[in-house]
PDB file of C-alpha atoms in Angstrom:
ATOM      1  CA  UNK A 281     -27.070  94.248 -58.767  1.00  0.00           C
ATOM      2  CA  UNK A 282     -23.245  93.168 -58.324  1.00  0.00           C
ATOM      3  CA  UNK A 283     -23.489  89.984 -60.135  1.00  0.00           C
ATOM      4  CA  UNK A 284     -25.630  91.784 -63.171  1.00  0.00           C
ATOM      5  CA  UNK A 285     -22.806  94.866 -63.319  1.00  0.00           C
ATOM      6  CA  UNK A 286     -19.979  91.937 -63.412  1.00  0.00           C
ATOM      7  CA  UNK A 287     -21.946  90.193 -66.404  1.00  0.00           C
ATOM      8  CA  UNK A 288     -21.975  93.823 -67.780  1.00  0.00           C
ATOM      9  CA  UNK A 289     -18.376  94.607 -67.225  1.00  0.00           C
ATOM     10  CA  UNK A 290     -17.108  91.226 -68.563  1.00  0.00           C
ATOM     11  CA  UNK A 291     -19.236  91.857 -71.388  1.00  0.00           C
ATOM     12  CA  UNK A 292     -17.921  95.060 -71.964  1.00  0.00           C
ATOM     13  CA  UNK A 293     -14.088  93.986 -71.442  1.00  0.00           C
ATOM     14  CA  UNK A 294     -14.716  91.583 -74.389  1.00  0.00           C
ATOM     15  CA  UNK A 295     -15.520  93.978 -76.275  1.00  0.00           C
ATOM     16  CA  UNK A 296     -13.476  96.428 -76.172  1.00  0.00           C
ATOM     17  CA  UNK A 297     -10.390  94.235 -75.859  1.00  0.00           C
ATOM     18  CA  UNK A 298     -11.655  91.698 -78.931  1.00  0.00           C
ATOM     19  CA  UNK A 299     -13.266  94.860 -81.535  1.00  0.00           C
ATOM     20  CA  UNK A 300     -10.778  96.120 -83.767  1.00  0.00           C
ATOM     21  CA  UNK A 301     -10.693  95.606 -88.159  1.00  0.00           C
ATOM     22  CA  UNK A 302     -10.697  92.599 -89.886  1.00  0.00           C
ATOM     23  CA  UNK A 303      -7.322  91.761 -92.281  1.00  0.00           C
ATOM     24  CA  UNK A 304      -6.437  89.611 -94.962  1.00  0.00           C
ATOM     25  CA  UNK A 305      -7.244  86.183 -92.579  1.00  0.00           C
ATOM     26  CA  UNK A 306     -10.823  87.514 -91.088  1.00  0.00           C
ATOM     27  CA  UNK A 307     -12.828  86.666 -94.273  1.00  0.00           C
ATOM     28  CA  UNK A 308     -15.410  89.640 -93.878  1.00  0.00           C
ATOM     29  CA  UNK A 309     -16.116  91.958 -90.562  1.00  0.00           C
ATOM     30  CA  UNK A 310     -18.499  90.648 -87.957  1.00  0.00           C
ATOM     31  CA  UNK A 311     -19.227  90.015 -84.052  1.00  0.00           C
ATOM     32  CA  UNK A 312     -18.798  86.442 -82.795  1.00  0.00           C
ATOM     33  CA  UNK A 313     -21.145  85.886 -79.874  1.00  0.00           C
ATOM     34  CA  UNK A 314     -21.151  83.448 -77.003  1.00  0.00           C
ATOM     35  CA  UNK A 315     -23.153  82.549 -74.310  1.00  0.00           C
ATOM     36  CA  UNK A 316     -23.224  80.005 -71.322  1.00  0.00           C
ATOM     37  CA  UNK A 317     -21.084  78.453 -68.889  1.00  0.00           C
ATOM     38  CA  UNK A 318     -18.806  80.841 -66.540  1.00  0.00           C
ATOM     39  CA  UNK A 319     -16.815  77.385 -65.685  1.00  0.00           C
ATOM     40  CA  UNK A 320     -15.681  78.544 -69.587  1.00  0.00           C
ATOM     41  CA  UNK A 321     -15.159  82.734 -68.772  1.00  0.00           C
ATOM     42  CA  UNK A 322     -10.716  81.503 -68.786  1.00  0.00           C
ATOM     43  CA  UNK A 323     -10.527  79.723 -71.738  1.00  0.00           C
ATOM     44  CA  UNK A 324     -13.126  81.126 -73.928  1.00  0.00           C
ATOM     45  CA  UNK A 325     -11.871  84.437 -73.179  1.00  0.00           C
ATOM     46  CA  UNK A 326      -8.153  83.288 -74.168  1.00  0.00           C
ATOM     47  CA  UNK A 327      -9.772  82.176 -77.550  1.00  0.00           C
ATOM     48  CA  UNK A 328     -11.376  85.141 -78.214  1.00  0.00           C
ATOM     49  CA  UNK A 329      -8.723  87.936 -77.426  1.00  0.00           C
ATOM     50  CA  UNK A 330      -6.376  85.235 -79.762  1.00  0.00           C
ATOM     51  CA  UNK A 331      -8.734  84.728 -82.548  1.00  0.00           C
ATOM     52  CA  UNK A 332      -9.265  88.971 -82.771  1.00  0.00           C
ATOM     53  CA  UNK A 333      -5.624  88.863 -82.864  1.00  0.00           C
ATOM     54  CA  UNK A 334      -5.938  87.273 -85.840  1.00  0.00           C
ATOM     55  CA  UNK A 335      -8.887  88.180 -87.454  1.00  0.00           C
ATOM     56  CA  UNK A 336     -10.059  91.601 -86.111  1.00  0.00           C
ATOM     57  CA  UNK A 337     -13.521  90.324 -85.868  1.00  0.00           C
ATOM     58  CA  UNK A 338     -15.348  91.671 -82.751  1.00  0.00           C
ATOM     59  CA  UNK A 339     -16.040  89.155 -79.861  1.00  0.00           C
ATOM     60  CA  UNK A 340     -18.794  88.894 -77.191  1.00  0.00           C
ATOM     61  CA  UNK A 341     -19.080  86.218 -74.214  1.00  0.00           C
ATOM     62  CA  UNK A 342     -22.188  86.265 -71.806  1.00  0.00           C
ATOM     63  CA  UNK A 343     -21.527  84.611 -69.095  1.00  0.00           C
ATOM     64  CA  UNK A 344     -25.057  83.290 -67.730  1.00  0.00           C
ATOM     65  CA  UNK A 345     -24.551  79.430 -66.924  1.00  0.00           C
ATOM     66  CA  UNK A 346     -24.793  76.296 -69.537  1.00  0.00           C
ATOM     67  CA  UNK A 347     -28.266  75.821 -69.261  1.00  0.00           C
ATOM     68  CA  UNK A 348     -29.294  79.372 -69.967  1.00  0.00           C
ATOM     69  CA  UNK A 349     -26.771  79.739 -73.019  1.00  0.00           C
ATOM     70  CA  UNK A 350     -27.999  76.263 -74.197  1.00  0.00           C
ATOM     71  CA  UNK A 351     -31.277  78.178 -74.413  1.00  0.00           C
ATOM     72  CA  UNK A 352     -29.903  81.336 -76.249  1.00  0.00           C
ATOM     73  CA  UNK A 353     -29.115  79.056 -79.107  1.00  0.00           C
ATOM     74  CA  UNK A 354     -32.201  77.564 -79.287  1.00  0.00           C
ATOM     75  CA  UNK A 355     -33.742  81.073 -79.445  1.00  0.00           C
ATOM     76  CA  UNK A 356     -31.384  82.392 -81.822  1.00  0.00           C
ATOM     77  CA  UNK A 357     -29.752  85.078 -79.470  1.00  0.00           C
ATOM     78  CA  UNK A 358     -26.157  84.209 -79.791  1.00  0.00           C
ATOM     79  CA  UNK A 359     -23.977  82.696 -82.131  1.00  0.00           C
ATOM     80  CA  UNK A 360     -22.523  79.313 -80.116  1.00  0.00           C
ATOM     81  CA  UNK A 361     -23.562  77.763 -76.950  1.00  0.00           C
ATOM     82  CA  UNK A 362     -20.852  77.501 -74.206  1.00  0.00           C
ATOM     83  CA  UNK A 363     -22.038  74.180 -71.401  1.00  0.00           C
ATOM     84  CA  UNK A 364     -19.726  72.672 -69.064  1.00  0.00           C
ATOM     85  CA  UNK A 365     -21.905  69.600 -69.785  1.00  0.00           C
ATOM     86  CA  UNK A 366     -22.664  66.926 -72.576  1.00  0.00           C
ATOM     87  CA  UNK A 367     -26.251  67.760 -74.189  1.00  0.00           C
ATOM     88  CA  UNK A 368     -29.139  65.899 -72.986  1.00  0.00           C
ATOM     89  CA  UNK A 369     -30.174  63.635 -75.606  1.00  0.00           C
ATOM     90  CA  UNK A 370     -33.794  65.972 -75.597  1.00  0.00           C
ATOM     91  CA  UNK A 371     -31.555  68.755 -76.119  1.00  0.00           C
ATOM     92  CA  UNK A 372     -29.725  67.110 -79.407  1.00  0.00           C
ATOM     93  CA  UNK A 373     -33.554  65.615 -80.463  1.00  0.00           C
ATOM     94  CA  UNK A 374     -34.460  69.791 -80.155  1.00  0.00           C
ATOM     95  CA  UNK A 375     -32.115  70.554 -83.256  1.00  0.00           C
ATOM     96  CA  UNK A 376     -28.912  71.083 -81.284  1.00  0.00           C
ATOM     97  CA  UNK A 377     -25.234  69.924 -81.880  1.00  0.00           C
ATOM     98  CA  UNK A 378     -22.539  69.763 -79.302  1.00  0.00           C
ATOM     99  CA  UNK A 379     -18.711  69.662 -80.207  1.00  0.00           C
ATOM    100  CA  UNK A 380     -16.397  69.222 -77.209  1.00  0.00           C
ATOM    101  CA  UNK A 381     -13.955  71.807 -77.035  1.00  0.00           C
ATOM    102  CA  UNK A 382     -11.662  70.308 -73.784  1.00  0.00           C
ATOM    103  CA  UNK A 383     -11.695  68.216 -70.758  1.00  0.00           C
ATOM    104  CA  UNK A 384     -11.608  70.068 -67.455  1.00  0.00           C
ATOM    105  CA  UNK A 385     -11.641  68.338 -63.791  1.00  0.00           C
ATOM    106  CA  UNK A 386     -14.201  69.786 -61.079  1.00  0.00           C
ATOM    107  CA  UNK A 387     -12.015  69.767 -57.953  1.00  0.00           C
ATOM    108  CA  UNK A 388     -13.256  69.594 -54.868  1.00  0.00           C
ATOM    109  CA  UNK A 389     -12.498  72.726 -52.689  1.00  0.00           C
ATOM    110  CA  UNK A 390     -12.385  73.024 -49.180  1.00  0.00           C
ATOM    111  CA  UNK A 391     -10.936  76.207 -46.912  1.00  0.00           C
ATOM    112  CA  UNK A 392      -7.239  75.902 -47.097  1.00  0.00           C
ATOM    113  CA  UNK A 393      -7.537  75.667 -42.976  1.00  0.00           C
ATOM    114  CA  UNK A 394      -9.149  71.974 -43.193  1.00  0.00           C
ATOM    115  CA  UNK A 395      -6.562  69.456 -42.170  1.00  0.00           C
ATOM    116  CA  UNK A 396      -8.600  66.700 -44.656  1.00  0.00           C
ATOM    117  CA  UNK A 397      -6.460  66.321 -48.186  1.00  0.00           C
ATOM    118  CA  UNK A 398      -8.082  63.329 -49.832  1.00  0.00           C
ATOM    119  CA  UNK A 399     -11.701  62.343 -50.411  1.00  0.00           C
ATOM    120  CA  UNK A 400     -13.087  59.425 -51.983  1.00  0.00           C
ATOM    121  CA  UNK A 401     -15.481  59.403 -54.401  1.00  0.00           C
ATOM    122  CA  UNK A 402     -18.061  57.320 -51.877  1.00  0.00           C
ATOM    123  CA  UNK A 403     -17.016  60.121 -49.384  1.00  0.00           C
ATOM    124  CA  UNK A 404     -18.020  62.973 -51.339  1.00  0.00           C
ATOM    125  CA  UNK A 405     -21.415  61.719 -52.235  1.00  0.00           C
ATOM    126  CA  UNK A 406     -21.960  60.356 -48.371  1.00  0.00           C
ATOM    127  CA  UNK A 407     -21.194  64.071 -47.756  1.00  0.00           C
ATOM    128  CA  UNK A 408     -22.995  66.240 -50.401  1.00  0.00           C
ATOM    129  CA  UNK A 409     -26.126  63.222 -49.394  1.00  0.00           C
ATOM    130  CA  UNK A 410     -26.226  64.256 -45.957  1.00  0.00           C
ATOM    131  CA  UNK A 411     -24.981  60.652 -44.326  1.00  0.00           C
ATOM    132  CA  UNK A 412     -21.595  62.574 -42.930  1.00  0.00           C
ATOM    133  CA  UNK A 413     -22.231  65.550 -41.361  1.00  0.00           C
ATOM    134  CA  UNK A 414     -19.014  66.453 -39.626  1.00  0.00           C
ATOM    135  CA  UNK A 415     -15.767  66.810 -40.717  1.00  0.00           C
ATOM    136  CA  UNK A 416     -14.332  64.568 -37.990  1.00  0.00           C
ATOM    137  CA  UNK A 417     -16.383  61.725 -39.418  1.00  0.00           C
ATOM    138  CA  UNK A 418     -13.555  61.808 -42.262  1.00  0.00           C
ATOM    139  CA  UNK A 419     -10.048  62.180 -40.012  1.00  0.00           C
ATOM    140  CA  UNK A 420     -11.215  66.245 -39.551  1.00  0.00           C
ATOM    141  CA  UNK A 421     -11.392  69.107 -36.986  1.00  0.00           C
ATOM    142  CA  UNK A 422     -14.966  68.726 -35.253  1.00  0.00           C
ATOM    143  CA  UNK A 423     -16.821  71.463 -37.260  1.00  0.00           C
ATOM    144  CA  UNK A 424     -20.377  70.976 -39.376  1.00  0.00           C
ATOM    145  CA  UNK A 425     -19.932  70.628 -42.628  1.00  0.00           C
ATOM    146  CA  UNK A 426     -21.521  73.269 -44.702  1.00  0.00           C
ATOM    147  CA  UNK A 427     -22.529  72.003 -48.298  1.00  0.00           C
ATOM    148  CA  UNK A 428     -21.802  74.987 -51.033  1.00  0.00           C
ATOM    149  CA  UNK A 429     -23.096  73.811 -54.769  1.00  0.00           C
ATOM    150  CA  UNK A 430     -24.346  75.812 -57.982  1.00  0.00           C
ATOM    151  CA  UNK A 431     -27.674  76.092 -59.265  1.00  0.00           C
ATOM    152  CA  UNK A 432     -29.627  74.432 -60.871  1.00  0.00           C
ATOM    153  CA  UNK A 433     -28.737  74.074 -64.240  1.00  0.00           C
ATOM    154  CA  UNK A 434     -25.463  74.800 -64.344  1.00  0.00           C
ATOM    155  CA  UNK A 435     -22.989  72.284 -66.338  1.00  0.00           C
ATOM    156  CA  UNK A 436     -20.516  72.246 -62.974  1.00  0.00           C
ATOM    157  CA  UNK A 437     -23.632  70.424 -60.585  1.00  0.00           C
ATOM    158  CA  UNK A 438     -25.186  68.358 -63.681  1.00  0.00           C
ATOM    159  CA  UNK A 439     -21.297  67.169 -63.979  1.00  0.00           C
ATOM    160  CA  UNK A 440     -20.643  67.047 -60.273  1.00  0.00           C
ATOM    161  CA  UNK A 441     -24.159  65.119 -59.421  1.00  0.00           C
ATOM    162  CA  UNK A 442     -23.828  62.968 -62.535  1.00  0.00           C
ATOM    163  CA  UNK A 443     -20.141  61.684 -61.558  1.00  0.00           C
ATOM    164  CA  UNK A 444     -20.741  61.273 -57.738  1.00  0.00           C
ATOM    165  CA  UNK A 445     -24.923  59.575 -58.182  1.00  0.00           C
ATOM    166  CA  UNK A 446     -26.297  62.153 -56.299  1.00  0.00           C
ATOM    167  CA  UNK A 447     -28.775  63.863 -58.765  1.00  0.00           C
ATOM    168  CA  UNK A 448     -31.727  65.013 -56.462  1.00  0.00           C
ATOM    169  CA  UNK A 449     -29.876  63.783 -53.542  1.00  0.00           C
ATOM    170  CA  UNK A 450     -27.859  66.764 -52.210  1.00  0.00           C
ATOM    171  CA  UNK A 451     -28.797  68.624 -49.436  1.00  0.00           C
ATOM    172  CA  UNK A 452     -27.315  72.247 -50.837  1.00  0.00           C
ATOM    173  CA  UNK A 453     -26.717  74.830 -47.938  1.00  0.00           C
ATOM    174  CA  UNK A 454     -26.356  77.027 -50.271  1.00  0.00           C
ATOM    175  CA  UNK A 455     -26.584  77.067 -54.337  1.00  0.00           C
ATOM    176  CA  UNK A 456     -24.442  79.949 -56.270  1.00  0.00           C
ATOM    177  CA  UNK A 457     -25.002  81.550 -59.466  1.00  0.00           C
ATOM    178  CA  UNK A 458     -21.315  81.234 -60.524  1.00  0.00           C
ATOM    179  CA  UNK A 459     -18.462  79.334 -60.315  1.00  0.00           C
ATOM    180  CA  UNK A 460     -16.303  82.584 -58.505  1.00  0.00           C
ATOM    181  CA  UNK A 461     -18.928  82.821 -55.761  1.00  0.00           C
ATOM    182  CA  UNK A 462     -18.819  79.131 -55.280  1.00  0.00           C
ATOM    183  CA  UNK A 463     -14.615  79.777 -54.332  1.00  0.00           C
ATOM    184  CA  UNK A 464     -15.075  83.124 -52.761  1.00  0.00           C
ATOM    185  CA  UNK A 465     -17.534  81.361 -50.297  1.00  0.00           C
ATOM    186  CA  UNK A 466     -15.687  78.306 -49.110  1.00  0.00           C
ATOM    187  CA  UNK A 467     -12.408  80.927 -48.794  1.00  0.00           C
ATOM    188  CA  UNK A 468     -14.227  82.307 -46.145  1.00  0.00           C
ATOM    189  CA  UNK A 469     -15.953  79.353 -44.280  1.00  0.00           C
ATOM    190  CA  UNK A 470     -13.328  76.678 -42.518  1.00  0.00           C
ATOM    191  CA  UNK A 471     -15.876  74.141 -42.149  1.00  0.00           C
ATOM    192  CA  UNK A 472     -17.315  74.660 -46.250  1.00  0.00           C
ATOM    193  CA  UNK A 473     -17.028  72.405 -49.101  1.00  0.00           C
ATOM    194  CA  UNK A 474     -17.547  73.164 -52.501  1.00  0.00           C
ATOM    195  CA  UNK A 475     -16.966  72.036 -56.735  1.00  0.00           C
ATOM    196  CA  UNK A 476     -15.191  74.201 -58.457  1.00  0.00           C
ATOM    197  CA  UNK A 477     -13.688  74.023 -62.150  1.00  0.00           C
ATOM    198  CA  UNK A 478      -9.832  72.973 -62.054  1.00  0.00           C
ATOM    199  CA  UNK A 479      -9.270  75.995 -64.364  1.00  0.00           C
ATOM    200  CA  UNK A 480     -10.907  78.532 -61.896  1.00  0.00           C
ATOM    201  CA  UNK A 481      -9.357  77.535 -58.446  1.00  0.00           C
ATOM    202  CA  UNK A 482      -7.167  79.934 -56.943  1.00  0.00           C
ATOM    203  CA  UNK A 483      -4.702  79.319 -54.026  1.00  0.00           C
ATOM    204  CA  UNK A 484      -7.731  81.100 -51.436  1.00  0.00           C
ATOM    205  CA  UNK A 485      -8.757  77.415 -51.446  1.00  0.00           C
ATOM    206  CA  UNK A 486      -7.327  73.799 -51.362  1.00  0.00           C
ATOM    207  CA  UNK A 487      -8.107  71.245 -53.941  1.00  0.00           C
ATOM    208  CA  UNK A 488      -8.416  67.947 -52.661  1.00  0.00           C
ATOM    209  CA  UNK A 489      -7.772  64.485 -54.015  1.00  0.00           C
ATOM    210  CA  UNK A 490     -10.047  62.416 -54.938  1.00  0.00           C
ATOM    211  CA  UNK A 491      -9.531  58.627 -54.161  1.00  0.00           C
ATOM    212  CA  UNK A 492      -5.668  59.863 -53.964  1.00  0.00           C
ATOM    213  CA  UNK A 493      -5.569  61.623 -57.081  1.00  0.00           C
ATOM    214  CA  UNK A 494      -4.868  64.871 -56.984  1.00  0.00           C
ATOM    215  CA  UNK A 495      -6.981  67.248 -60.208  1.00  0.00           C
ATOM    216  CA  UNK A 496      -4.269  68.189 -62.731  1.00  0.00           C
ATOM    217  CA  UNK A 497      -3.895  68.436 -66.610  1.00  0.00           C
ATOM    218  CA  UNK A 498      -1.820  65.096 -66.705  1.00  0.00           C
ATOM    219  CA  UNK A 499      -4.274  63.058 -64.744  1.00  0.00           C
ATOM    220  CA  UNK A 500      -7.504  64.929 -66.615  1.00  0.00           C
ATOM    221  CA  UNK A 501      -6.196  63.943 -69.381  1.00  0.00           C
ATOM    222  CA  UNK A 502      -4.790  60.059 -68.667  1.00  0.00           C
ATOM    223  CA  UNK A 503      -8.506  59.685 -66.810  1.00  0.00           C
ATOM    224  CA  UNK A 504      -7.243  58.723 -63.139  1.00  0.00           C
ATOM    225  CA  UNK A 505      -8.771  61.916 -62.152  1.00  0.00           C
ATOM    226  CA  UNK A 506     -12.548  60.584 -62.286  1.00  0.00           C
ATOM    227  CA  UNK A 507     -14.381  63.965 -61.355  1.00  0.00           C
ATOM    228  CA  UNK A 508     -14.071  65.453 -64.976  1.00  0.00           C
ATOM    229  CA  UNK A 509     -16.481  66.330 -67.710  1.00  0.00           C
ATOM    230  CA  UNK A 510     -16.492  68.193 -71.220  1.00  0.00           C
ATOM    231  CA  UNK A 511     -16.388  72.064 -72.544  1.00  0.00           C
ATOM    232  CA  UNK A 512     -18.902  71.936 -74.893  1.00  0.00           C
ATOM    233  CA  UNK A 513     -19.382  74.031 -77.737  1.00  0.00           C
ATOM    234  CA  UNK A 514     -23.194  74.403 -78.947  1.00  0.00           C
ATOM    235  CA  UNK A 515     -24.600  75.179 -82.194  1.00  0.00           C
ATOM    236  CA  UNK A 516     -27.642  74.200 -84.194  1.00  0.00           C
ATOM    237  CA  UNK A 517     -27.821  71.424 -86.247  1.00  0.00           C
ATOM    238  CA  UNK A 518     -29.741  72.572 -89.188  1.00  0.00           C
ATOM    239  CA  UNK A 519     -28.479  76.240 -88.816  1.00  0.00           C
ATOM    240  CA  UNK A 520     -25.752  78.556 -90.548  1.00  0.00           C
ATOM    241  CA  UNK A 521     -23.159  79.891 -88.828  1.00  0.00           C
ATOM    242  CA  UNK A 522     -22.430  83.565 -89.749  1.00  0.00           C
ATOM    243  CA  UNK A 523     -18.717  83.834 -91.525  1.00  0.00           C
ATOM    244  CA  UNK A 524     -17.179  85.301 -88.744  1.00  0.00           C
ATOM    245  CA  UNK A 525     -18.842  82.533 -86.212  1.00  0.00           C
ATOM    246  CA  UNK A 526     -17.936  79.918 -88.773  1.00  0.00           C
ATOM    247  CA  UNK A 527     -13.659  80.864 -88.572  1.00  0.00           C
ATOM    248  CA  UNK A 528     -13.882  81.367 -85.275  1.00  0.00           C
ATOM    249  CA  UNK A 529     -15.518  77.626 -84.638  1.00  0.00           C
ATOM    250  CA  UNK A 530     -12.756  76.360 -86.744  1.00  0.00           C
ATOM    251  CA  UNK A 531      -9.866  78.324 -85.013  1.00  0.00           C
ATOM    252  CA  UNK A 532     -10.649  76.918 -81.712  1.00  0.00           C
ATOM    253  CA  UNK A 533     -11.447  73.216 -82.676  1.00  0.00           C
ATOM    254  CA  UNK A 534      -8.172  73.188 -84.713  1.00  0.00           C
ATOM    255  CA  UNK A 535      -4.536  72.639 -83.570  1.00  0.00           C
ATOM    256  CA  UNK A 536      -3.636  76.505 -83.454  1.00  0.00           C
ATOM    257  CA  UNK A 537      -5.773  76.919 -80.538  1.00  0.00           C
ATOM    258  CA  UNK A 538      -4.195  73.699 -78.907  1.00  0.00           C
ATOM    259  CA  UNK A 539      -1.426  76.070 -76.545  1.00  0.00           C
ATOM    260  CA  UNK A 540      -3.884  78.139 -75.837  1.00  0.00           C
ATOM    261  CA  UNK A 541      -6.254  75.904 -74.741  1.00  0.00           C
ATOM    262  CA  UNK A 542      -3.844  74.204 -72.318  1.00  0.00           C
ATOM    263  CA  UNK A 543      -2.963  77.347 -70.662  1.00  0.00           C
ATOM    264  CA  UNK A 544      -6.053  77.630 -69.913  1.00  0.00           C
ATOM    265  CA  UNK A 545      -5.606  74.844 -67.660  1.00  0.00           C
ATOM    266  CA  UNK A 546      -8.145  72.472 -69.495  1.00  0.00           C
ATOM    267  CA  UNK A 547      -7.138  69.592 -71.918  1.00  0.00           C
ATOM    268  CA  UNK A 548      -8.222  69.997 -75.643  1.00  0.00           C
ATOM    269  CA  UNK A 549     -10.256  67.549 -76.620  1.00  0.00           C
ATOM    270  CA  UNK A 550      -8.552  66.845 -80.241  1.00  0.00           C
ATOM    271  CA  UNK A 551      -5.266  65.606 -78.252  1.00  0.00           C
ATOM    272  CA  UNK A 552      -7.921  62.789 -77.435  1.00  0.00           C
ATOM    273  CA  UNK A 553      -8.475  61.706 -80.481  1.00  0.00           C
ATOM    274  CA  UNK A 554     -11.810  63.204 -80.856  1.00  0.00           C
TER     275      UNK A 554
END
């Protein structure tokens, strides 16, 4: 029940903050709506409240995970896909597009109480694998470590699994529906580690680096930090945008949406060259 009201209620902020008229730059009224990834909720959100600012063309984000708002494109029940992953090459074969948005880093989170502050990459997968089991294995406090992961298909663990070679390998204490409960349960558990967008951690836990690298926009974006992966913007390949999902597609791939973007705490993907 709490996790369906705070779908409701973000739904429902969106709304209500993003509805107003259209002027001379929205082209036509109309809803924009979005589904997927809640590794997204920041920066999507910034779009949208900037793009009504604009436009005055409603705005809707569902936050439900990348695989399920992968889906709700393919069965025509929102406007653009959000996934915190690259499509699966079945998924582009199915009729879909992806167009990445921005580059975010998944840091690695652990209770801000854990004397560890730098992980390898071998580490973390020895770890999440089950070959360490306690934290002073790795220079920590004796304590069990307690594995904390998302669900199954959610962008965050495809990316996570993907970059560390432990797809099917992890032995998951627990797997979250959301990117907040993933942080909000290694806050509260000294001996917990967890993945965790760059642009969602908060200071209730502590990043660490990752083969000395510590996640930030600079070394996202310069690739030193290695744990990264795309925002990924999904639409069909054969299909029409509406008008108003059309602009808005444009506004946030273009350089106007660049500042906003970065605040965001993600890197936008045109400033790669893409």
């Amino acid at each position: 029940m709490n996790k369906t009201m705070k779908k409701m209620m973000v739904a429902a902020v969106s709304m209500a903050m993003l509805a107003g008229c259209s002027n001379s730059n929205s082209g036509g009224k109309g809803t924009v709506t979005t589904d997927g990834s809640t590794s997204m909720e920041k920066v999507i959100g910034a779009l949208g409240e900037a793009y009504q600012q604009e436009t005055g063309v409603g705005f809707t984000y569902n936050p439900t995970g990348s695989g399920s708002g992968i889906k709700a494109v393919q069965e025509g029940r929102c406007d653009i896909g959000l996934s915190s992953r690259a499509l699966k090459d079945e998924e582009k074969e199915s009729g879909l597009t992806e167009t990445v948005l921005a580059y975010d880093g998944i840091a690695i989170i652990v209770n801000p109480n854990n004397t560890v502050e730098d992980l390898s990459l071998e580490t973390i997968a020895k770890i999440y694998t089950g070959e360490i089991k306690n934290w002073s294995e790795i220079g920590g406090k004796d304590g069990e470590i307690v594995l904390i992961g998302r669900e199954a298909g959610s962008g965050t663990r495809d990316g996570f699994e993907s970059i560390t070679d432990t797809e099917e390998k992890c032995q998951y204490r627990q797997e979250l529906t959301s990117t907040g409960d993933v942080i909000t349960t290694v806050s509260q558990n000294e001996n917990a580690i967890g993945y965790a967008s760059v642009a969602s951690v908060k200071d209730t836990v502590k990043a660490v680096k990752v083969d000395g690298v510590s996640p930030t926009e600079e070394t996202i974006k310069d690739g030193s930090y290695v744990v990264q992966r795309p925002f990924v913007l999904v639409t069909k390949t054969d299909g029409k945008l509406s008008d108003a999902a059309n602009k808005f597609f444009e506004y946030v791939t273009s350089a106007d949406a660049c500042d906003i973007i970065t605040a965001s705490g993600v890197v936008p993907a045109y400033k790669e060259g893409k």
